[in-house]
Short mmCIF file of C-alpha atoms in Angstrom, two decimals:
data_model
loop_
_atom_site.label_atom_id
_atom_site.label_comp_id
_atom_site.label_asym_id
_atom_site.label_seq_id
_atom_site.Cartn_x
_atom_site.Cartn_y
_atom_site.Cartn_z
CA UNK A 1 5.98 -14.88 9.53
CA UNK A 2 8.98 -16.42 8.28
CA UNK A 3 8.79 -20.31 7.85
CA UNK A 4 8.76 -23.48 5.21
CA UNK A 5 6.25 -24.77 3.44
CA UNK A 6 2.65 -24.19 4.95
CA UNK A 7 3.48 -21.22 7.25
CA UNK A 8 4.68 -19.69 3.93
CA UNK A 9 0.70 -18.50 3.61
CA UNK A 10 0.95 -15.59 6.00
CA UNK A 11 3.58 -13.98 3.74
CA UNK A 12 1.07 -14.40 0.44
CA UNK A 13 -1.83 -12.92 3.11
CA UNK A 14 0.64 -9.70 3.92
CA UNK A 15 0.94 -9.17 0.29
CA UNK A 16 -2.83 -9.72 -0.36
CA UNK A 17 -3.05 -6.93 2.41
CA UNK A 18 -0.84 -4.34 0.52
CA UNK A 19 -3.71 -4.85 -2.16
CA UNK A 20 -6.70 -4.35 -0.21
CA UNK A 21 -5.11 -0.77 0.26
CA UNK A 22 -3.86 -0.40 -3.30
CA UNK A 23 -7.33 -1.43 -4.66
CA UNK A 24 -9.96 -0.33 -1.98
CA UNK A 25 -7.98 2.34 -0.51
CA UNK A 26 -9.86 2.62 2.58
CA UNK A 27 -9.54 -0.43 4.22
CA UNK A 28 -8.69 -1.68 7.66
CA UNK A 29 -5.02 -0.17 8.07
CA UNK A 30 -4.06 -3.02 10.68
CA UNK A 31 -4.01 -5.47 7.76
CA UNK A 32 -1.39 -4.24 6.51
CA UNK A 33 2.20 -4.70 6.27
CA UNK A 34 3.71 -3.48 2.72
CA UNK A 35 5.39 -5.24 -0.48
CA UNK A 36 4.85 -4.40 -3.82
CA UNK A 37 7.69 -4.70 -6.46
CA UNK A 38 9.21 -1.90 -7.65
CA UNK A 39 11.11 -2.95 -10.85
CA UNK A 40 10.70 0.07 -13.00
CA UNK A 41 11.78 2.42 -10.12
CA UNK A 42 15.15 4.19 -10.80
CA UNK A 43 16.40 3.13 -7.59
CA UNK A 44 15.52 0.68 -5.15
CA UNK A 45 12.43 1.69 -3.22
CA UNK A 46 12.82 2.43 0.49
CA UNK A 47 10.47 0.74 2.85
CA UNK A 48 10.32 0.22 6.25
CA UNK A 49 9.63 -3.05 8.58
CA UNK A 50 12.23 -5.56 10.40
CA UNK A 51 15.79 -5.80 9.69
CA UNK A 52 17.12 -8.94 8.11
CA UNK A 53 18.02 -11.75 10.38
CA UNK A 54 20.63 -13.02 7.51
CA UNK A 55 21.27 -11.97 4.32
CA UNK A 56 19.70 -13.75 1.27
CA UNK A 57 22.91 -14.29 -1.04
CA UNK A 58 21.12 -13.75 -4.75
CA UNK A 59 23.27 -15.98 -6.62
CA UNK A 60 22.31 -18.48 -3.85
CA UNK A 61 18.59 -17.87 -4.17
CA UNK A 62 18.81 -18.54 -8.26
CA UNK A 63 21.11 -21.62 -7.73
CA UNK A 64 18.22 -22.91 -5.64
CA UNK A 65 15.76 -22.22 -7.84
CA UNK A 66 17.34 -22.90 -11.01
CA UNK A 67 18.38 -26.92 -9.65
CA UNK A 68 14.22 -26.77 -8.53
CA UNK A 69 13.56 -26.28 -12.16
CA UNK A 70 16.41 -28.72 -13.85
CA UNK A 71 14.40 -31.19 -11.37
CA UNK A 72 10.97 -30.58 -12.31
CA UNK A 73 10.30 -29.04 -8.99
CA UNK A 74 9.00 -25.47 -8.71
CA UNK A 75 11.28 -23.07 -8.88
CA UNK A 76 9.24 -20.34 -6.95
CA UNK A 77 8.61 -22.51 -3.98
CA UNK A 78 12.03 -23.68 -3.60
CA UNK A 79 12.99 -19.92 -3.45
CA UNK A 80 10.08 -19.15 -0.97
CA UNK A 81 12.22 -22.00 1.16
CA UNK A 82 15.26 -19.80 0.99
CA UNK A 83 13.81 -16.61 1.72
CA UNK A 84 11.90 -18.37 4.70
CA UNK A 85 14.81 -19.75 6.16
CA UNK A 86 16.79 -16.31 5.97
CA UNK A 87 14.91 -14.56 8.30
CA UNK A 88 14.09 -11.79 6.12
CA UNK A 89 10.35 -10.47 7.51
CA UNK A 90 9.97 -8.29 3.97
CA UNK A 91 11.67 -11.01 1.66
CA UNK A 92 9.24 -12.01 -0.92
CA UNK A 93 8.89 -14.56 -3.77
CA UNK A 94 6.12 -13.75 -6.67
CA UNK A 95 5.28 -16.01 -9.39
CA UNK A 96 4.65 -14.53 -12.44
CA UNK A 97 1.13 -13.85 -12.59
CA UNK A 98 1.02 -12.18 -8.65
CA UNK A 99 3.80 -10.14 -10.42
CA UNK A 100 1.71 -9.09 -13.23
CA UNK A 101 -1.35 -8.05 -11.02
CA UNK A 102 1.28 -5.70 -8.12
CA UNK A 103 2.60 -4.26 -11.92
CA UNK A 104 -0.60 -3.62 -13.01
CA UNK A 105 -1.82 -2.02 -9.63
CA UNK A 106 1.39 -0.25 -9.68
CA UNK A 107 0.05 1.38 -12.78
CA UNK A 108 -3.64 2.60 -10.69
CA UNK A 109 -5.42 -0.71 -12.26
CA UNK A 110 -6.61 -3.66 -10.72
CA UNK A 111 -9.24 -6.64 -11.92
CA UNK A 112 -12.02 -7.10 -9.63
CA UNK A 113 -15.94 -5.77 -8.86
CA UNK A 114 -15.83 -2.56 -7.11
CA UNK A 115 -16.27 -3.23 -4.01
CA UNK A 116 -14.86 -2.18 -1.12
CA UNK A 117 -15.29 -4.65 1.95
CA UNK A 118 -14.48 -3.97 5.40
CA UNK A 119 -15.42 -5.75 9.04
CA UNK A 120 -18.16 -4.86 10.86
CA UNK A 121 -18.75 -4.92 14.51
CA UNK A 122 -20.05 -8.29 15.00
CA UNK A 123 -16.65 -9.55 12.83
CA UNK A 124 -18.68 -10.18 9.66
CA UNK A 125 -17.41 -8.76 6.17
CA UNK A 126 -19.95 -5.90 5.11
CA UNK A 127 -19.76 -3.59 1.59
CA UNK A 128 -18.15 -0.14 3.06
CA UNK A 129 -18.35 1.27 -0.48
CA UNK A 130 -19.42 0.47 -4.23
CA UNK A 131 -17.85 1.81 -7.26
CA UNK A 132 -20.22 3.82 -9.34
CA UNK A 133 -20.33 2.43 -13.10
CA UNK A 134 -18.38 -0.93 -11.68
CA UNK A 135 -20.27 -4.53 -11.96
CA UNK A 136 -21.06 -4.52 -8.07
CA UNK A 137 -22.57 -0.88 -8.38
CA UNK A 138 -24.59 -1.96 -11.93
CA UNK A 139 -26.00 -4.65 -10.13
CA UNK A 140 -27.71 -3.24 -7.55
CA UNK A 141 -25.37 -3.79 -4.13
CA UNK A 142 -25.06 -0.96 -1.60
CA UNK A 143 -23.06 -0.31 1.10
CA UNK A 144 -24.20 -1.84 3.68
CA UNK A 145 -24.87 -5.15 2.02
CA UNK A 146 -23.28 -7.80 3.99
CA UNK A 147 -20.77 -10.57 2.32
CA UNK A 148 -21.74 -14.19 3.34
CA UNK A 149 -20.09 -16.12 0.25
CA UNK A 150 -17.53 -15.71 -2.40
CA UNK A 151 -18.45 -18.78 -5.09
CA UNK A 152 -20.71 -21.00 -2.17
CA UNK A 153 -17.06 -20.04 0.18
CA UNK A 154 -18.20 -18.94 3.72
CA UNK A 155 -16.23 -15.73 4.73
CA UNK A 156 -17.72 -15.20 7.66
CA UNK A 157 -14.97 -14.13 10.26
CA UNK A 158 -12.50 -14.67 7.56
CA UNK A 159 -9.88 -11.71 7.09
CA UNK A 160 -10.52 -8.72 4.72
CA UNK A 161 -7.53 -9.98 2.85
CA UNK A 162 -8.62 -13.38 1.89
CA UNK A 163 -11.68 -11.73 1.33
CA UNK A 164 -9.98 -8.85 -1.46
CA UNK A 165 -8.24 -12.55 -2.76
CA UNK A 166 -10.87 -14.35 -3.62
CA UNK A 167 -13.34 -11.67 -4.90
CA UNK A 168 -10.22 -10.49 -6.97
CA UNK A 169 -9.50 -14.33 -7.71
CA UNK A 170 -7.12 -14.68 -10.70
CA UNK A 171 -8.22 -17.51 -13.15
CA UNK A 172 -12.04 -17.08 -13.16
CA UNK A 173 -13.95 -14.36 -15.44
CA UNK A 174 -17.08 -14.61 -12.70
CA UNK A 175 -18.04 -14.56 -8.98
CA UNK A 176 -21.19 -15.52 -7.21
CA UNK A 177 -21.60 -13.44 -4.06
CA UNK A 178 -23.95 -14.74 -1.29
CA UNK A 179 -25.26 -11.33 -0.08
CA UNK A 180 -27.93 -10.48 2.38
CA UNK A 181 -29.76 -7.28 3.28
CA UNK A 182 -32.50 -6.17 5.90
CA UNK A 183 -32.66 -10.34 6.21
CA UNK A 184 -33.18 -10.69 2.82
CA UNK A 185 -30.62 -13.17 1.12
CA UNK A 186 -29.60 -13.76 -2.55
CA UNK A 187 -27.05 -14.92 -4.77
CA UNK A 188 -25.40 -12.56 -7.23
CA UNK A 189 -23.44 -13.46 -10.26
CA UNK A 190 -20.92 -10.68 -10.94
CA UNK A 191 -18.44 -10.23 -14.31
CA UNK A 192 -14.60 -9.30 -13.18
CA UNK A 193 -13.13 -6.13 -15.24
CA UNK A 194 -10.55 -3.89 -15.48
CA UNK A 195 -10.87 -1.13 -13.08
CA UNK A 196 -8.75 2.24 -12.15
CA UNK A 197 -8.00 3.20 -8.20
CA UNK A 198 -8.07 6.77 -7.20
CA UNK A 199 -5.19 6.98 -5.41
CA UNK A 200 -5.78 11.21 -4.62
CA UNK A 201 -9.36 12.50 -3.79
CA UNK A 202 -9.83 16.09 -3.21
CA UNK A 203 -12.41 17.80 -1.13
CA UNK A 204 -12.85 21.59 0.00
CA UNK A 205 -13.31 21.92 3.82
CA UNK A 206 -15.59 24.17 5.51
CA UNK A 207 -13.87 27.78 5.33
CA UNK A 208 -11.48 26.95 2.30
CA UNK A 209 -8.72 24.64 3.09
CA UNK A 210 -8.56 21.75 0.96
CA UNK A 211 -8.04 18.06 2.40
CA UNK A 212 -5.88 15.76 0.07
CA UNK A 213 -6.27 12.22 0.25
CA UNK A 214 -3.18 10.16 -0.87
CA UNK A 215 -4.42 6.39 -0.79
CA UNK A 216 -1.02 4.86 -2.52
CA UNK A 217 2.08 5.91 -4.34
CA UNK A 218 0.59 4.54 -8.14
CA UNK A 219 1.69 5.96 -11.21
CA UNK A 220 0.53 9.54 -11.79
CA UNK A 221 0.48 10.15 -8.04
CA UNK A 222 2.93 12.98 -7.40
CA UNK A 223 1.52 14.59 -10.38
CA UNK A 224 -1.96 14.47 -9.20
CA UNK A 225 -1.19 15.74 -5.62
CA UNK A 226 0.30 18.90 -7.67
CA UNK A 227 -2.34 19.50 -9.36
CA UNK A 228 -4.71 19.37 -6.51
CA UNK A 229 -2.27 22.09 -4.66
CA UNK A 230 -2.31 24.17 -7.57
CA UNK A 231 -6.19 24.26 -8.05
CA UNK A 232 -6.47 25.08 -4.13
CA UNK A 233 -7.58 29.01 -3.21
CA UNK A 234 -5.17 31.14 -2.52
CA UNK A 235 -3.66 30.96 0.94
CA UNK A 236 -5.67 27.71 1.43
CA UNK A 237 -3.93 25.26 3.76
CA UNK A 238 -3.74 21.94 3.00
CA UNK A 239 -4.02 18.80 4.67
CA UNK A 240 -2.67 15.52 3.56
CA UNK A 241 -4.27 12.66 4.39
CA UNK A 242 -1.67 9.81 4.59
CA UNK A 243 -3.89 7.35 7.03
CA UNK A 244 -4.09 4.08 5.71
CA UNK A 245 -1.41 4.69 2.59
CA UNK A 246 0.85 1.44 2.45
CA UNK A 247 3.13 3.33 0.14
CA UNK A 248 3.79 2.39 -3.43
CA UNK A 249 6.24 3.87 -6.30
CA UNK A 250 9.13 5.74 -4.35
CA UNK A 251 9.69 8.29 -7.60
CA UNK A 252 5.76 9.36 -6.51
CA UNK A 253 6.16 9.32 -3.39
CA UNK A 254 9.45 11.61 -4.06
CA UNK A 255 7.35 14.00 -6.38
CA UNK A 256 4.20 14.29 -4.07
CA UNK A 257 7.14 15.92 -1.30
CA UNK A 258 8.74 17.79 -3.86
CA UNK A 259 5.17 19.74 -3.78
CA UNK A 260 5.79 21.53 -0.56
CA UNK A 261 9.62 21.89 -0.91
CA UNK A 262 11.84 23.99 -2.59
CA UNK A 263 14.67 21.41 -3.00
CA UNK A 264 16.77 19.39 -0.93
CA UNK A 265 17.62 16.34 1.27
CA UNK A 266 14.16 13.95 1.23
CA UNK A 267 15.92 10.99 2.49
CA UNK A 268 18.68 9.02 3.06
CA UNK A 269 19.12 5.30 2.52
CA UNK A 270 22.21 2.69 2.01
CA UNK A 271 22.00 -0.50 -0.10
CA UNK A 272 24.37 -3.11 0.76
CA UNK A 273 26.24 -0.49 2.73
CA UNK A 274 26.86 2.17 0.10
CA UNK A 275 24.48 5.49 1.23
CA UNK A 276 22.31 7.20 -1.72
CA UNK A 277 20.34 10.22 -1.16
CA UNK A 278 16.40 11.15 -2.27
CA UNK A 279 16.27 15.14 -2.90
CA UNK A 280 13.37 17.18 -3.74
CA UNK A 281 12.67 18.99 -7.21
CA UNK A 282 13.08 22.27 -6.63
CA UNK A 283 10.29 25.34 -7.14
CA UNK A 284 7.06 23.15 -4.56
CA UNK A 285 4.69 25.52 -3.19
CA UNK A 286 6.52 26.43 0.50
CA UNK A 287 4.15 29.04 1.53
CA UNK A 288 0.87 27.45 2.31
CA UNK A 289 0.71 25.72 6.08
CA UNK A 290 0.53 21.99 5.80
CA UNK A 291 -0.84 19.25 8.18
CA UNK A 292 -0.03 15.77 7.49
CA UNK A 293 -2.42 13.12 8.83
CA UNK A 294 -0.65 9.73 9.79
CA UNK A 295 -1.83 6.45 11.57
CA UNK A 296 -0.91 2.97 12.48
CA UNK A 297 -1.22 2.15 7.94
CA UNK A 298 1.29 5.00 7.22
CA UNK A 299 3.83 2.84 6.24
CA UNK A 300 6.51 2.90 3.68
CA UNK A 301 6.80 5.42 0.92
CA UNK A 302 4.16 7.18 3.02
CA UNK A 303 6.39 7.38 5.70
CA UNK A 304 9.13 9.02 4.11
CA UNK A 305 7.03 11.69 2.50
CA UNK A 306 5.84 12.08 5.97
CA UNK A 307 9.45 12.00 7.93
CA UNK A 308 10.57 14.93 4.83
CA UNK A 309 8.04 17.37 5.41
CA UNK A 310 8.15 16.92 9.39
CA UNK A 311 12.12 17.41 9.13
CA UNK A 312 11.77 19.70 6.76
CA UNK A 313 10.04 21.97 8.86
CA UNK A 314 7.30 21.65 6.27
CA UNK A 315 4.03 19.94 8.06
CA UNK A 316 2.72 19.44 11.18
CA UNK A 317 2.23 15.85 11.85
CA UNK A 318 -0.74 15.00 13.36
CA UNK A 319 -2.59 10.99 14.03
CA UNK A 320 -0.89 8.14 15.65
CA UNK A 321 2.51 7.00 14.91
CA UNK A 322 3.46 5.20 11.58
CA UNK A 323 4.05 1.71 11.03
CA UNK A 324 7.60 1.67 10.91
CA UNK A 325 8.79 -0.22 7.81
CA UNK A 326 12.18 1.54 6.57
CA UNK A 327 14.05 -1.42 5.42
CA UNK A 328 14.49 -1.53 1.49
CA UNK A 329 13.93 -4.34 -0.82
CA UNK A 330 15.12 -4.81 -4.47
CA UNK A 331 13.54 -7.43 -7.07
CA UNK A 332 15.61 -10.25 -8.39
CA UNK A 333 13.81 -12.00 -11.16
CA UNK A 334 14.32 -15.75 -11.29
CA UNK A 335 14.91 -18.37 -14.19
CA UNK A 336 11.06 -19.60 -13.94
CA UNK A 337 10.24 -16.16 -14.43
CA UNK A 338 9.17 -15.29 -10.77
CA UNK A 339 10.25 -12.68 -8.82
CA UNK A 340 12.01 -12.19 -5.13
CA UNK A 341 11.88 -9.54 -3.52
CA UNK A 342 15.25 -9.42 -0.57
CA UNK A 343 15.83 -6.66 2.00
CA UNK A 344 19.51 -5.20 1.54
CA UNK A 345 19.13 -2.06 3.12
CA UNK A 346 17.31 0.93 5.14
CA UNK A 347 16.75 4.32 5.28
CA UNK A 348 16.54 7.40 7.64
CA UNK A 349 14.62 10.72 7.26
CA UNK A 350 16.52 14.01 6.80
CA UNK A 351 17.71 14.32 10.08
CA UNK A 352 19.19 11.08 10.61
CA UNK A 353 15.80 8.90 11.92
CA UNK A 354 15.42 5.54 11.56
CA UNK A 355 12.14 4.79 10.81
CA UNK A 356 12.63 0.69 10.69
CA UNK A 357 10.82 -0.98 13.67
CA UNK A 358 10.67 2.95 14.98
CA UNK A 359 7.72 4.41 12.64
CA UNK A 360 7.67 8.49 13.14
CA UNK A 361 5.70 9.70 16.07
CA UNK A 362 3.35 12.54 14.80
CA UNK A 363 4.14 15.83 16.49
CA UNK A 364 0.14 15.89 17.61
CA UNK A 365 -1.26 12.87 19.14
CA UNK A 366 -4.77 12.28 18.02
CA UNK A 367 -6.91 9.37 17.86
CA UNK A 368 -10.69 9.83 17.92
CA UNK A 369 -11.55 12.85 15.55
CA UNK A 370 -8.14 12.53 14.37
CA UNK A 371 -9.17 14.86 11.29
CA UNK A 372 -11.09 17.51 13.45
CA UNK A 373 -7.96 17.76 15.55
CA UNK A 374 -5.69 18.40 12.56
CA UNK A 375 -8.34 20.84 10.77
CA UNK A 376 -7.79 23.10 14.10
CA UNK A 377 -3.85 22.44 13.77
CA UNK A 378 -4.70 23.97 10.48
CA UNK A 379 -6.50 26.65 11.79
CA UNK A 380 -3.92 27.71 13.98
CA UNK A 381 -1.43 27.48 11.37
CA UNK A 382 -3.28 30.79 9.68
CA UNK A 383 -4.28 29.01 6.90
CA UNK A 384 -8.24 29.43 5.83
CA UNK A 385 -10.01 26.61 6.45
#
């Protein structure tokens, strides 16, 4: 990934990926790998991927970009150059308006259509989903629709990411999408608006369990995955979907584990060599069995909620093992006004894992009918489901 100049673009892609999940929630896991500031967090946020080749020096990264500016150059590229050059895999520079759109995701909002795109088995970019009430679903498209153009732009073959990107797009009010159905074609001119993600969707389960989806750590998260235990039968298990979630806010990610615990150790980290420690809130629900559902796009805050409650004692894990990003960044604003984002740290699950490069391995391996294998886990838990 790392690299000047040009081969800079697969770092914007791996961020563009982190919003596909953030705003469509259900797309292709594989795409992603991870970065979204964190600057209102009270701490740095933990998350997991390759350790630094060489520390970024901040005060060296400003210099840089501060003579850029004094020169007339751009001050976000020449930091991009640093970063690049440092080996860092999760460094990351953001001008200020990609900063403004991870804030504003962040907060469960995103500009766009409502649509949800995915691949489809002859590689071309089909609707998986349309938002009810959003400018996609008033205008007719269903799932199923396939995606030809984005403003007369061929994305055939291209990937879901630069697909989210240019249907998000960031300058333009309106999109034209080429879209064909049951080989009938047309052209569709769509308004961009404000819309809200629903980053926890709750559904009962045949026999009374309840299955909590957790898409992303936005604002409101934790909060929302309480409420949604609370509001489940009594003696209901529960199982928590985590497939796909790229991570998002640690302090939700912190509160979502503090459901099923009754205090203590969450996680351990170190930033620039000094350890901190993430604990629980004490008085979570500790009674009802729990199955956590992991794959290949549990990553990051995701996978620390996930290596708590499997230390813990707390949930059965059950899906493939977890990306494996446990390295933590912090945000460094710049004198043009953008952003970088440097690794200066990791950290380890309550009983000393390392989850960088490592991801957790769930304690039931499942692939196909992943779900159906963790509703019987369930089952044999004694929960009703």
């Amino acid at each position: 990934m790392p690299g000047p100049d040009h081969h800079r673009r697969p770092r914007r892609t791996s961020r563009g990926a982190v919003l596909t999940l953030v705003f469509a929630t259900v797309l292709a896991s594989a795409a992603a790998t991870g970065s979204l500031p964190r600057e209102q967090d009270p701490e740095p946020a933990p998350r997991a991927g390759d350790q630094a080749l060489a520390p970024v020096d901040q005060d060296l990264l400003a210099r840089a970009a501060a003579e850029a500016v004094a020169d007339g150059k751009s001050g976000t590229e020449a930091a991009e150059e640093v970063v690049s050059r440092s080996g860092d895999r999760w460094g990351a520079v953001y001008d200020k308006g990609e900063y403004e759109t991870f804030r504003q995701a962040l907060d469960g909002e995103y500009t766009g259509v409502g649509l949800v795109a995915r691949r489809d088995g002859d590689g071309l970019v089909e609707i998986a989903d349309v938002r009810a009430g959003g400018p996609a679903g008033r205008a007719g498209i269903r799932a199923g629709d396939r995606l030809r153009t984005i403003d007369g732009e061929r994305v055939d073959r291209r990937p879901v990411t630069e697909v989210v990107g240019l249907l998000r797009g960031r300058d333009r009010t309106h999109v034209a999408l080429g879209l064909e159905r049951a080989g009938r074609s047309w052209t569709q001119s769509l308004t961009r608006t404000k819309l809200s993600t629903e980053s926890v969707t709750v559904r009962r389960l045949d026999g009374g369990a309840v299955l909590i989806r957790v898409a992303a750590f936005t604002r409101g998260t934790g909060g929302r995955v309480r409420e949604a235990v609370r509001r489940a039968p009594e003696g209901a298990g529960v199982l928590l979907d985590l497939r796909g979630n790229s991570g998002g806010l640690l302090h939700e990610a912190v509160d979502a584990a503090s459901v099923f615990l009754d205090g203590g150790l969450i996680a351990t980290y170190d930033v620039r060599g000094k350890q901190r420690a993430l604990y629980a809130e004490p008085g979570g629900d500790t009674a009802r069995p729990v199955v956590a559902l992991v794959d290949g796009g549990t990553m990051s805050a995701a996978e620390l909620v996930t290596g708590a409650l499997k230390d813990r004692g707390r949930a059965v894990t059950v899906g493939a093992r977890t990306f494996g990003k446990g390295s933590v960044q912090m945000p460094s604003r710049l004198p043009d006004g953008s952003v970088a984002e440097l690794t200066v740290g990791h950290y380890r699950t309550p009983a000393g894992h390392d989850v960088d490069g490592e991801g957790i391995t769930p304690d039931v391996p499942a692939a196909e009918g992943a779900e159906k294998r963790a509703v019987a886990v369930l089952d044999g838990l004694g929960a009703a489901s």
